[in-house]
Short mmCIF file of N, CA and C in Angstrom, two decimals:
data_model
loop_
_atom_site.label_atom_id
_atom_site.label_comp_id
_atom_site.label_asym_id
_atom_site.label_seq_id
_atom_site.Cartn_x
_atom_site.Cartn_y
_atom_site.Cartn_z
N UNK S 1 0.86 -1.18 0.00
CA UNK S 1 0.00 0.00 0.00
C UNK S 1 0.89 1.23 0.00
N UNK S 2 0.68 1.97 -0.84
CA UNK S 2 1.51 3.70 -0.80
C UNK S 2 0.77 4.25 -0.09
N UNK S 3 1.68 5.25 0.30
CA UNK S 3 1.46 5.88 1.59
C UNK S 3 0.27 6.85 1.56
N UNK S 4 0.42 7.58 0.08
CA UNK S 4 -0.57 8.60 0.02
C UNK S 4 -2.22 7.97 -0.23
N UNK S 5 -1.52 6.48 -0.32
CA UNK S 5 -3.33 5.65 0.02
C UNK S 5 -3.95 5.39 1.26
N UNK S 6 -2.97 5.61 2.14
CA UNK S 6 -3.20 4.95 3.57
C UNK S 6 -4.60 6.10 4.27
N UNK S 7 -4.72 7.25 4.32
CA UNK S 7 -5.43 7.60 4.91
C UNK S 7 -6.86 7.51 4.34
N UNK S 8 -7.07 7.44 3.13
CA UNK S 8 -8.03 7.06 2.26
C UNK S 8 -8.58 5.71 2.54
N UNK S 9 -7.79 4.68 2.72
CA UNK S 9 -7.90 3.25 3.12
C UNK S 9 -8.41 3.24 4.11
N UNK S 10 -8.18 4.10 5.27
CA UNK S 10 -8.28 3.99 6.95
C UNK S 10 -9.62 4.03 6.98
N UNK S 11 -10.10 5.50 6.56
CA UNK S 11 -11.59 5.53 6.09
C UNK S 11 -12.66 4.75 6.09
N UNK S 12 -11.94 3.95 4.75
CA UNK S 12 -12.98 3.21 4.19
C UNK S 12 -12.90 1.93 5.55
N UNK S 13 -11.86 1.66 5.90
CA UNK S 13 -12.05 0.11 6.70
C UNK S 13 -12.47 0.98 7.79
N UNK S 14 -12.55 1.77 8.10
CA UNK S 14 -13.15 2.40 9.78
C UNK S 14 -14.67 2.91 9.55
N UNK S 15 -15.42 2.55 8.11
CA UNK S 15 -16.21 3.08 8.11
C UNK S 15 -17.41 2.13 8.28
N UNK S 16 -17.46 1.09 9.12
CA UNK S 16 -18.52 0.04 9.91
C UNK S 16 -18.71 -0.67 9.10
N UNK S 17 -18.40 -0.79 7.49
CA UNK S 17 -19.37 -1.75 7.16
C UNK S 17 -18.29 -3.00 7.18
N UNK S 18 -19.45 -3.94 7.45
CA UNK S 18 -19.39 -5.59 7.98
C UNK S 18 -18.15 -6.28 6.87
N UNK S 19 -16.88 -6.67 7.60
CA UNK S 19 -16.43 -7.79 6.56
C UNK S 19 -14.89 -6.94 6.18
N UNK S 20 -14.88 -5.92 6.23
CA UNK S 20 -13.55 -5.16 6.42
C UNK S 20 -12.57 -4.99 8.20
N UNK S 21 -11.49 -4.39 7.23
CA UNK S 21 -10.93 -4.98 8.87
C UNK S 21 -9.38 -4.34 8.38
N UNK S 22 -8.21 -3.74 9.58
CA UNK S 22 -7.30 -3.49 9.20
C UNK S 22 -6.57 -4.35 10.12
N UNK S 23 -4.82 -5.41 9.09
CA UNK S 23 -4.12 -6.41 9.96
C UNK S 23 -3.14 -5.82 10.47
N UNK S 24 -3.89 -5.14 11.61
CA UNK S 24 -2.20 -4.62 12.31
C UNK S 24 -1.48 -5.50 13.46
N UNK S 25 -2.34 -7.15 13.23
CA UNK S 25 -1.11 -7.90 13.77
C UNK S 25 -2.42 -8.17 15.17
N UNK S 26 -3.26 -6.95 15.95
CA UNK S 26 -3.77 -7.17 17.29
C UNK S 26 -4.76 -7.93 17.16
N UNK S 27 -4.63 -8.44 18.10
CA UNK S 27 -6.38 -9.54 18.53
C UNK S 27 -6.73 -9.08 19.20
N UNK S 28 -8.24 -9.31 19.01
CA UNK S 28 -8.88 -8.84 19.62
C UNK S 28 -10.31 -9.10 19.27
N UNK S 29 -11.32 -8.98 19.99
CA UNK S 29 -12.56 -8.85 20.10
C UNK S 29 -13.60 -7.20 19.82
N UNK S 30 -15.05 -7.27 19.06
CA UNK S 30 -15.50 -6.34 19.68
C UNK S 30 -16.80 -6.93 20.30
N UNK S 31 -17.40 -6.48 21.35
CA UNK S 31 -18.47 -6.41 22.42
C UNK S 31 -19.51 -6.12 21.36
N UNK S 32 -20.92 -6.53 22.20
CA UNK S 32 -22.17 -6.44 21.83
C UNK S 32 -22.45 -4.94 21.35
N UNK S 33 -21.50 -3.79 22.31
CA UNK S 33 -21.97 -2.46 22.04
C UNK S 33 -20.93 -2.13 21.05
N UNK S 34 -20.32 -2.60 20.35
CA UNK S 34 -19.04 -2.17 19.49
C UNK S 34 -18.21 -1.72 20.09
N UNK S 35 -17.77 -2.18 21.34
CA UNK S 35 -16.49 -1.57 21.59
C UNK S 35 -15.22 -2.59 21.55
N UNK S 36 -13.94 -2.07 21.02
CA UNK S 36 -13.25 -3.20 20.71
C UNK S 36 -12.19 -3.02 21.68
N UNK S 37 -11.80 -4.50 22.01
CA UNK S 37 -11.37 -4.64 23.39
C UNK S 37 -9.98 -5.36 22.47
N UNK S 38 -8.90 -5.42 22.91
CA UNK S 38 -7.32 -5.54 21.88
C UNK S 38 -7.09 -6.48 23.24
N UNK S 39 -7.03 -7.71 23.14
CA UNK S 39 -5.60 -8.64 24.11
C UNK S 39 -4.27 -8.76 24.04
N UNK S 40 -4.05 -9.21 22.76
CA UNK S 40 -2.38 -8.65 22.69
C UNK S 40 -2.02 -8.43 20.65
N UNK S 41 -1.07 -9.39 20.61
CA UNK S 41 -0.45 -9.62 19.30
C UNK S 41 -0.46 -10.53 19.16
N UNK S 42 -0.69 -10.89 17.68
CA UNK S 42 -0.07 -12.23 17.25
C UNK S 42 0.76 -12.50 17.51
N UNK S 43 1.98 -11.44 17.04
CA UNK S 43 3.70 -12.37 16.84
C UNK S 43 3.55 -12.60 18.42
N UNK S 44 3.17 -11.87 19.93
CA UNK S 44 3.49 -12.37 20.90
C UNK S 44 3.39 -13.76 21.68
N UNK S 45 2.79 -14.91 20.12
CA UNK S 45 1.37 -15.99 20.73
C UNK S 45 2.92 -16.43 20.56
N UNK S 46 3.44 -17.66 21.88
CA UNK S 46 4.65 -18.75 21.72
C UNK S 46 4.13 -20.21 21.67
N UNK S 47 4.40 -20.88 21.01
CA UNK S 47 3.52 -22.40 20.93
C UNK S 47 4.54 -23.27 21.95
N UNK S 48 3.77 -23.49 22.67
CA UNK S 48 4.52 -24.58 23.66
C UNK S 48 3.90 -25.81 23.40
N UNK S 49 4.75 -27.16 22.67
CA UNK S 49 3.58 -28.12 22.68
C UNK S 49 2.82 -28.07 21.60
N UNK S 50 1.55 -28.29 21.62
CA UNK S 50 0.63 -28.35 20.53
C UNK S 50 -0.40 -26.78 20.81
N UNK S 51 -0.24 -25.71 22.07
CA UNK S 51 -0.77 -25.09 22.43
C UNK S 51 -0.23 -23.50 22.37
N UNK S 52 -1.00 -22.50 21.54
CA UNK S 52 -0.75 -21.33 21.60
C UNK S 52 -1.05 -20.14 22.71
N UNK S 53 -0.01 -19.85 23.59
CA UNK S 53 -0.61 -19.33 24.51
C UNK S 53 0.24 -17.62 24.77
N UNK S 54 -0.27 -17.08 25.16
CA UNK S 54 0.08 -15.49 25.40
C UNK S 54 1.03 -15.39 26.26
N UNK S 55 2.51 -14.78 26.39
CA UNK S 55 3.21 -14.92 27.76
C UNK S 55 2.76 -14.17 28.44
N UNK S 56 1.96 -13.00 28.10
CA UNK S 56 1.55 -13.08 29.71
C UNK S 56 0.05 -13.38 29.97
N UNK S 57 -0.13 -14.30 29.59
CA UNK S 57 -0.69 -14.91 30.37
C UNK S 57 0.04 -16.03 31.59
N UNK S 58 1.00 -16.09 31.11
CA UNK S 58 2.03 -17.45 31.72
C UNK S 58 2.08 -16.49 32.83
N UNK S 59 3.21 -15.62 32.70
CA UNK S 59 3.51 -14.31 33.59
C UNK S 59 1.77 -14.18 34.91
N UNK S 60 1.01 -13.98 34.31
CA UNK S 60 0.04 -13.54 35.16
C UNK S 60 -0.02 -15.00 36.58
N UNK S 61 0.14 -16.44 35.29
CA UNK S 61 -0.17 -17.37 36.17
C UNK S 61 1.18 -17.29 37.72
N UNK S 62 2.60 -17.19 37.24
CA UNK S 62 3.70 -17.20 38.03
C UNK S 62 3.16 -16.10 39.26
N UNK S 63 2.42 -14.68 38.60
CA UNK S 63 2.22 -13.97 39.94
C UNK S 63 0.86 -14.44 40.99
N UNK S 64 0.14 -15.27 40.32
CA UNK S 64 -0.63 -15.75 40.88
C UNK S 64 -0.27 -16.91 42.08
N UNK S 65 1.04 -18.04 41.22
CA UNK S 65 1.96 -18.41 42.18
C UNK S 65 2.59 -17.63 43.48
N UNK S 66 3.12 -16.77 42.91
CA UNK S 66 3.80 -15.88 43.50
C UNK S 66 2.78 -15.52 45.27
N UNK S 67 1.61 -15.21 44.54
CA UNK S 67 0.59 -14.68 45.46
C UNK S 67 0.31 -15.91 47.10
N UNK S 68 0.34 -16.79 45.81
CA UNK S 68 -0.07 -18.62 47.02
C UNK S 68 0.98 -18.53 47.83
N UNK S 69 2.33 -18.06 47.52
CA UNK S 69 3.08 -17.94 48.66
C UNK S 69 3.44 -16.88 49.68
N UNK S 70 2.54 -16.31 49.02
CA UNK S 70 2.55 -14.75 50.02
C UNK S 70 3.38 -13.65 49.74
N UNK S 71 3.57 -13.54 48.18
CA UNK S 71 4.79 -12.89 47.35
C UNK S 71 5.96 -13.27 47.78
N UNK S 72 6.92 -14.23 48.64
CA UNK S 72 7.84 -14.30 49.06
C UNK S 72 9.07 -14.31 48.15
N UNK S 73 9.85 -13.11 48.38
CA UNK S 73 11.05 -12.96 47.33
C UNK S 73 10.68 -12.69 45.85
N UNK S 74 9.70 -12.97 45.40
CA UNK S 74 9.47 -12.65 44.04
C UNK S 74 8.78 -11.34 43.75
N UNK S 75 9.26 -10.15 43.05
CA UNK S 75 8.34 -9.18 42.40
C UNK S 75 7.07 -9.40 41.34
N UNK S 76 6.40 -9.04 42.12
CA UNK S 76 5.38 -8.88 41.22
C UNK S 76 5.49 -8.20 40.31
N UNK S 77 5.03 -8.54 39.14
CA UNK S 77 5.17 -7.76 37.58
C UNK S 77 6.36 -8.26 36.66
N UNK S 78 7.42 -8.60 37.44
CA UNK S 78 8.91 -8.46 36.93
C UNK S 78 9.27 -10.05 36.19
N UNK S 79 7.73 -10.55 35.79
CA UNK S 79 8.37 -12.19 35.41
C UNK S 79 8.43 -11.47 33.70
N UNK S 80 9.17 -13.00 33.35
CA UNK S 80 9.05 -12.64 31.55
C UNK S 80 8.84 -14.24 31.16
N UNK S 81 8.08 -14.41 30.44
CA UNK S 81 7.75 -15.56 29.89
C UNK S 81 8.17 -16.02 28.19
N UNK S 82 9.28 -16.88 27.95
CA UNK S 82 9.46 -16.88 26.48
C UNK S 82 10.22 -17.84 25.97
N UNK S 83 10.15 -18.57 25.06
CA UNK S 83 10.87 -19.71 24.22
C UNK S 83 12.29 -19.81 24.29
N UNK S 84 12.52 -21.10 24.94
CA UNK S 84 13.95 -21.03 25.21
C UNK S 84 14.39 -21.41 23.28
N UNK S 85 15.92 -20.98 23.64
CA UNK S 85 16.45 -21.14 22.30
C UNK S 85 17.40 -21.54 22.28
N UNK S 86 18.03 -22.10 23.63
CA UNK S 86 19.54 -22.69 23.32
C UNK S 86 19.39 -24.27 23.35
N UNK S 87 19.65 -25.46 24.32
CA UNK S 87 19.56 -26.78 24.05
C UNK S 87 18.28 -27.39 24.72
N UNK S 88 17.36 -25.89 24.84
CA UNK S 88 16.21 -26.74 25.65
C UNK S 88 15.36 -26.21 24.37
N UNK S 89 15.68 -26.06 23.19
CA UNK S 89 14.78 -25.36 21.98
C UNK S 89 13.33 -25.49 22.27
N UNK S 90 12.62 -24.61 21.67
CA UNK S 90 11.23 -24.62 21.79
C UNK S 90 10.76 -24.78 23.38
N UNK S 91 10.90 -25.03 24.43
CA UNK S 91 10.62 -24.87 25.34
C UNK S 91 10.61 -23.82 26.70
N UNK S 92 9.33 -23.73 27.43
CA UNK S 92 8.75 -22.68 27.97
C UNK S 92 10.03 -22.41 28.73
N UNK S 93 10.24 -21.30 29.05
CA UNK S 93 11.17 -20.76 29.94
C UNK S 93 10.50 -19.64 30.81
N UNK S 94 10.61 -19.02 32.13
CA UNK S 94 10.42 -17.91 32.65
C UNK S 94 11.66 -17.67 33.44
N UNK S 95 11.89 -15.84 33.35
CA UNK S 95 12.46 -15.17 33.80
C UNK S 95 12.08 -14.11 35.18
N UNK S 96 12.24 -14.73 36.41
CA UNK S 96 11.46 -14.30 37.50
C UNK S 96 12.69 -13.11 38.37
N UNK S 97 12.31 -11.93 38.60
CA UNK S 97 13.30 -11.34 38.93
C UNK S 97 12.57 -11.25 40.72
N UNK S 98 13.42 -11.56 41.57
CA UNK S 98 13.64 -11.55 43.08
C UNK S 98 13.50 -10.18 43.41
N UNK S 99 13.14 -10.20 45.02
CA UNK S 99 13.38 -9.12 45.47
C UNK S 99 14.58 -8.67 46.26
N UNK S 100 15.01 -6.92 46.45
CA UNK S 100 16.25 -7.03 46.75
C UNK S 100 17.33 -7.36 46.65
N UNK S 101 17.94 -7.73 47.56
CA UNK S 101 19.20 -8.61 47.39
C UNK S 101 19.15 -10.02 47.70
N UNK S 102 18.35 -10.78 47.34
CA UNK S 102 17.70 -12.01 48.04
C UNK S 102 18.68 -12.66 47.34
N UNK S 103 19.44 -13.00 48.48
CA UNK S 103 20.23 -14.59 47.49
C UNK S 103 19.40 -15.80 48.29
N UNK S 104 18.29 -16.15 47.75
CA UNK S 104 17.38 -16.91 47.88
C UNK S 104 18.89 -18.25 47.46
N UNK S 105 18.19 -19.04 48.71
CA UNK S 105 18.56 -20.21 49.08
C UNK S 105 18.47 -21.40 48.32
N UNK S 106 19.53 -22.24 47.49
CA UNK S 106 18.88 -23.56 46.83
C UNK S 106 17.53 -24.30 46.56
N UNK S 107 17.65 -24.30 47.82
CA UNK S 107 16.36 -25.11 48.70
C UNK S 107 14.57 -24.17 48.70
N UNK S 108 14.48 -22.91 48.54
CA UNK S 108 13.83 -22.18 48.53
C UNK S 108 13.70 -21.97 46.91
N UNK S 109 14.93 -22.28 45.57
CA UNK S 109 14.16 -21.70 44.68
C UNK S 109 13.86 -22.66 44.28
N UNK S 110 14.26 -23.87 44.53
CA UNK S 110 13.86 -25.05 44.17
C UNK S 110 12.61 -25.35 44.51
N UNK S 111 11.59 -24.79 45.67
CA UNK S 111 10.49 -24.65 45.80
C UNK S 111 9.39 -23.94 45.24
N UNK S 112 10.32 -22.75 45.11
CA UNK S 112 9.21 -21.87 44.03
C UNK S 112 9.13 -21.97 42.69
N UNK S 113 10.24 -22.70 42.00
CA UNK S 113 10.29 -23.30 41.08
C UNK S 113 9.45 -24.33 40.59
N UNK S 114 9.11 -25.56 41.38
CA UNK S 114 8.13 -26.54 41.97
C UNK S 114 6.87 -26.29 41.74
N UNK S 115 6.44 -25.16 42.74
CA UNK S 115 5.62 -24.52 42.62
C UNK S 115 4.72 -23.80 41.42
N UNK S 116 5.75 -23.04 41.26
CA UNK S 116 5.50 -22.30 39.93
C UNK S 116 5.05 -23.06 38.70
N UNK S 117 5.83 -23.81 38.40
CA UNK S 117 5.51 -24.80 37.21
C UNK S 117 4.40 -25.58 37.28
N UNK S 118 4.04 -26.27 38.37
CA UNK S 118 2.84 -26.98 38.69
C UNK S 118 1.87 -25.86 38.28
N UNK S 119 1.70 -24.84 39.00
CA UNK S 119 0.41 -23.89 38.85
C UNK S 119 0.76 -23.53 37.15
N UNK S 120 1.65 -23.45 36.63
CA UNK S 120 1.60 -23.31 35.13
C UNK S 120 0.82 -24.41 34.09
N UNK S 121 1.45 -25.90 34.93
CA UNK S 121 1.15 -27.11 33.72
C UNK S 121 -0.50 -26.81 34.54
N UNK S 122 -0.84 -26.80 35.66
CA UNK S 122 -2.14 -27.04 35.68
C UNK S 122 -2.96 -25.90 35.04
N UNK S 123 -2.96 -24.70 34.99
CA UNK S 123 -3.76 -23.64 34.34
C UNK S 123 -3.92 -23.73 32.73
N UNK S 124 -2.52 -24.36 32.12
CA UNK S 124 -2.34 -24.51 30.30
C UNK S 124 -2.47 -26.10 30.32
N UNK S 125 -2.80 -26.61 30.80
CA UNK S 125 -2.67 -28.03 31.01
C UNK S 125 -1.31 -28.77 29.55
N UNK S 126 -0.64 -28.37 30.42
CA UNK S 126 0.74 -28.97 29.74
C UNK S 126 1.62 -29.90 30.50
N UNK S 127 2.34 -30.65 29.82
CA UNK S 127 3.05 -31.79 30.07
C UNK S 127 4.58 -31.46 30.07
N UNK S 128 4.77 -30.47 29.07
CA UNK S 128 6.19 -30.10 28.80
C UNK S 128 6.79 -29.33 30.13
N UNK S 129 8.43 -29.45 30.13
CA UNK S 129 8.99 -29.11 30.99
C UNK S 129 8.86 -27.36 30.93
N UNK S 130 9.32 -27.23 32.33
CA UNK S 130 9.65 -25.44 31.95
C UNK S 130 10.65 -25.16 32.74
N UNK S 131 11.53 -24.36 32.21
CA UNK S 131 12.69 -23.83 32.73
C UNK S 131 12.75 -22.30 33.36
N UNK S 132 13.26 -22.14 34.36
CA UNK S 132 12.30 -21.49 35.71
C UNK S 132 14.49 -20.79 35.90
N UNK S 133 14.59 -19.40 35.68
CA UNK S 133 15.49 -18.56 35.62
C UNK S 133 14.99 -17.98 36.92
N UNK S 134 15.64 -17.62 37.64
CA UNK S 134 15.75 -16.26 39.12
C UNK S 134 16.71 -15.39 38.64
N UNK S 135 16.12 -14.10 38.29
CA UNK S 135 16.88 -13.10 38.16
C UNK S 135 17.06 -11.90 39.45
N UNK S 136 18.48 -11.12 39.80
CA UNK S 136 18.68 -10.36 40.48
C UNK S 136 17.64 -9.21 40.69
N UNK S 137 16.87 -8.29 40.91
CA UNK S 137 16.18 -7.11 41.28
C UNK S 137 16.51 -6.02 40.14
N UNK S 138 15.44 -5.85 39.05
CA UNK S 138 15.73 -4.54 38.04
C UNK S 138 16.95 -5.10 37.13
N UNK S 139 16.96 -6.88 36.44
CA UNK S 139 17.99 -7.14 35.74
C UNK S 139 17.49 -7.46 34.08
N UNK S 140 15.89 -7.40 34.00
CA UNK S 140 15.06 -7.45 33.02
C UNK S 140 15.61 -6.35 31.78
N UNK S 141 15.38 -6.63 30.75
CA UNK S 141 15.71 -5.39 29.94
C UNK S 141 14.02 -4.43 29.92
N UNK S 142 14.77 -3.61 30.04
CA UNK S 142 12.96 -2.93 29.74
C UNK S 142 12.78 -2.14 28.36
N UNK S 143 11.69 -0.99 28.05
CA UNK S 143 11.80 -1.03 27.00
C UNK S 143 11.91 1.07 27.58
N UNK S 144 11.91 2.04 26.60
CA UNK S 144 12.14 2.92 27.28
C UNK S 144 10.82 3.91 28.11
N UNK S 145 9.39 3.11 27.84
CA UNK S 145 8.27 3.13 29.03
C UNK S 145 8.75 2.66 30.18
N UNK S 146 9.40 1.78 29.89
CA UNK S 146 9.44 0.75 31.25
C UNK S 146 8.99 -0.68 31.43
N UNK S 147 8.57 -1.08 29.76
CA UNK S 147 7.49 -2.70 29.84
C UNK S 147 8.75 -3.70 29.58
N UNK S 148 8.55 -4.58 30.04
CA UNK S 148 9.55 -5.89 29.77
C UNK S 148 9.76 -5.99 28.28
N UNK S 149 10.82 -6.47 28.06
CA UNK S 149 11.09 -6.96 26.93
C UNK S 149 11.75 -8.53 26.65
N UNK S 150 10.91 -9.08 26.49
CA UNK S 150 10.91 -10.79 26.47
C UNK S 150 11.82 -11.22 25.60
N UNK S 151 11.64 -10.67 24.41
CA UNK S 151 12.89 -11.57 23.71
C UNK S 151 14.60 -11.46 23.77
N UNK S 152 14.36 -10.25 24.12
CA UNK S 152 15.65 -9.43 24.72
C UNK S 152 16.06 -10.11 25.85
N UNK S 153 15.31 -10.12 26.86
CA UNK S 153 15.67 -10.44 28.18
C UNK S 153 16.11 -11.93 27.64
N UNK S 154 15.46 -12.27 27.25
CA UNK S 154 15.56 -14.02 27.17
C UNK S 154 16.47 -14.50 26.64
N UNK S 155 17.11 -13.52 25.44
CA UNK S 155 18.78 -14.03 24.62
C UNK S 155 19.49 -13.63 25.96
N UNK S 156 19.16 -12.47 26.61
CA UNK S 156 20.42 -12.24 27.52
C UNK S 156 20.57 -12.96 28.40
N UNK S 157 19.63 -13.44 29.08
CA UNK S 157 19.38 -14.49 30.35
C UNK S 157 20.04 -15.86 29.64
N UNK S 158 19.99 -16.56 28.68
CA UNK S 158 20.22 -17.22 27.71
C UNK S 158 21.94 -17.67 27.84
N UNK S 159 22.09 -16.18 27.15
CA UNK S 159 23.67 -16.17 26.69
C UNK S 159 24.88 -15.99 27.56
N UNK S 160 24.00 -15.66 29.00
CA UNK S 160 24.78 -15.06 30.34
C UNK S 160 25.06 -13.29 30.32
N UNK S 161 24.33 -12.97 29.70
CA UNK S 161 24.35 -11.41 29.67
C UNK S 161 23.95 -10.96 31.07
N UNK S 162 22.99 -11.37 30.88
CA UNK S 162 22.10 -11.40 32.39
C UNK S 162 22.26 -12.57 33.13
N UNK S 163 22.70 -12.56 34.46
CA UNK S 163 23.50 -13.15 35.06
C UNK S 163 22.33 -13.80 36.51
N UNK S 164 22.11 -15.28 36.34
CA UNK S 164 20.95 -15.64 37.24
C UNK S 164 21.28 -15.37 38.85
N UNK S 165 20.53 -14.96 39.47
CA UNK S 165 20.68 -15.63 41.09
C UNK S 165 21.41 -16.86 41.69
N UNK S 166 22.39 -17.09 42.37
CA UNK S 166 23.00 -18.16 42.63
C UNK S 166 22.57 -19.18 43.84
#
C-alpha cells in the first residue's frame, strides 16, 4: 500500500461496514456495544507443545503463584515468559526477577520453582517441561516506558548477559 493511500484506506475500513478490517497484527474482540477490546499480538502468541498461549498470560499465572506464597522474594510484575532457544529449543522458559538482594537459598528456589511450574502445567494443562530462571532485582531489559522486553531479556538471560541468582 503507498502511503498517500493509507489515509483514504483507513476511512474506508473504519467506516462500519461488515467484513472489512485493518491487519495490524492485534487480537482482539469487539463487544455487543461495538467496543473493541485488543488482548495482545499475534507475533506475541509462543507455541509450547501443541498449544498457543500469550506470555503473559504465563507471567500472570507465576504472579498468581507468586501470590499462594505470600509474594515471598518474588516481584510482582517483573516475570518474563518466552521460548527457550539454546539446548532446551522450543521450550517454555520464565524469567522471575527476586526481590532485593535475596540470594534466595537452593532449597527455597527449588520450591518456588516446583511450585511455579505446577500452577503453570495445571492452568495450560501442559506436560512439557519449563525452565524457571531467578533473576537479580531490576535485571530485566525494559523497553524505554518501562514494559519488559521478552525476547531481549531471554537471549540475555540465555547467553549469560544477564547473570541468574546463585
Amino acid at each position: 500500500i503507498e502511503a498517500e493511500h493509507t489515509p483514504q484506506l483507513n476511512r474506508e475500513l473504519a467506516s462500519g461496514e461488515e467484513g472489512f478490517w485493518f491487519a495490524s497484527g492485534d487480537l482482539g474482540f469487539v463487544d455487543e456495544t461495538g467496543e473493541l477490546f485488543v488482548l495482545g499480538r499475534k507475533s506475541d502468541l509462543v507455541l509450547v507443545g501443541e498449544k498457543q498461549i500469550f506470555p503473559h498470560h504465563i507471567e500472570a499465572a507465576v504472579n498468581k503463584a507468586a501470590e499462594l506464597l505470600g509474594g515471598i522474594h518474588i516481584r510482582k510484575g517483573n516475570t518474563t515468559a518466552f521460548l527457550s532457544s539454546r539446548e532446551d529449543k522450543g521450550k517454555l522458559a520464565i524469567a522471575i526477577e527476586l526481590r532485593g538482594d535475596c540470594a534466595a537459598s537452593v532449597i527455597m528456589k527449588n520450591a518456588v520453582a516446583k511450585i511455579i511450574t505446577k500452577e503453570i502445567r495445571h492452568q495450560f494443562h501442559m506436560d512439557d517441561s519449563i525452565i524457571v530462571h531467578f533473576l537479580p532485582q531490576r535485571s530485566a531489559i525494559r523497553t524505554s516506558s518501562g514494559k519488559l522486553e521478552r525476547i531481549r531479556t531471554g537471549y540475555a538471560v540465555e547467553n549469560g548477559v544477564i547473570k541468574g541468582v546463585e
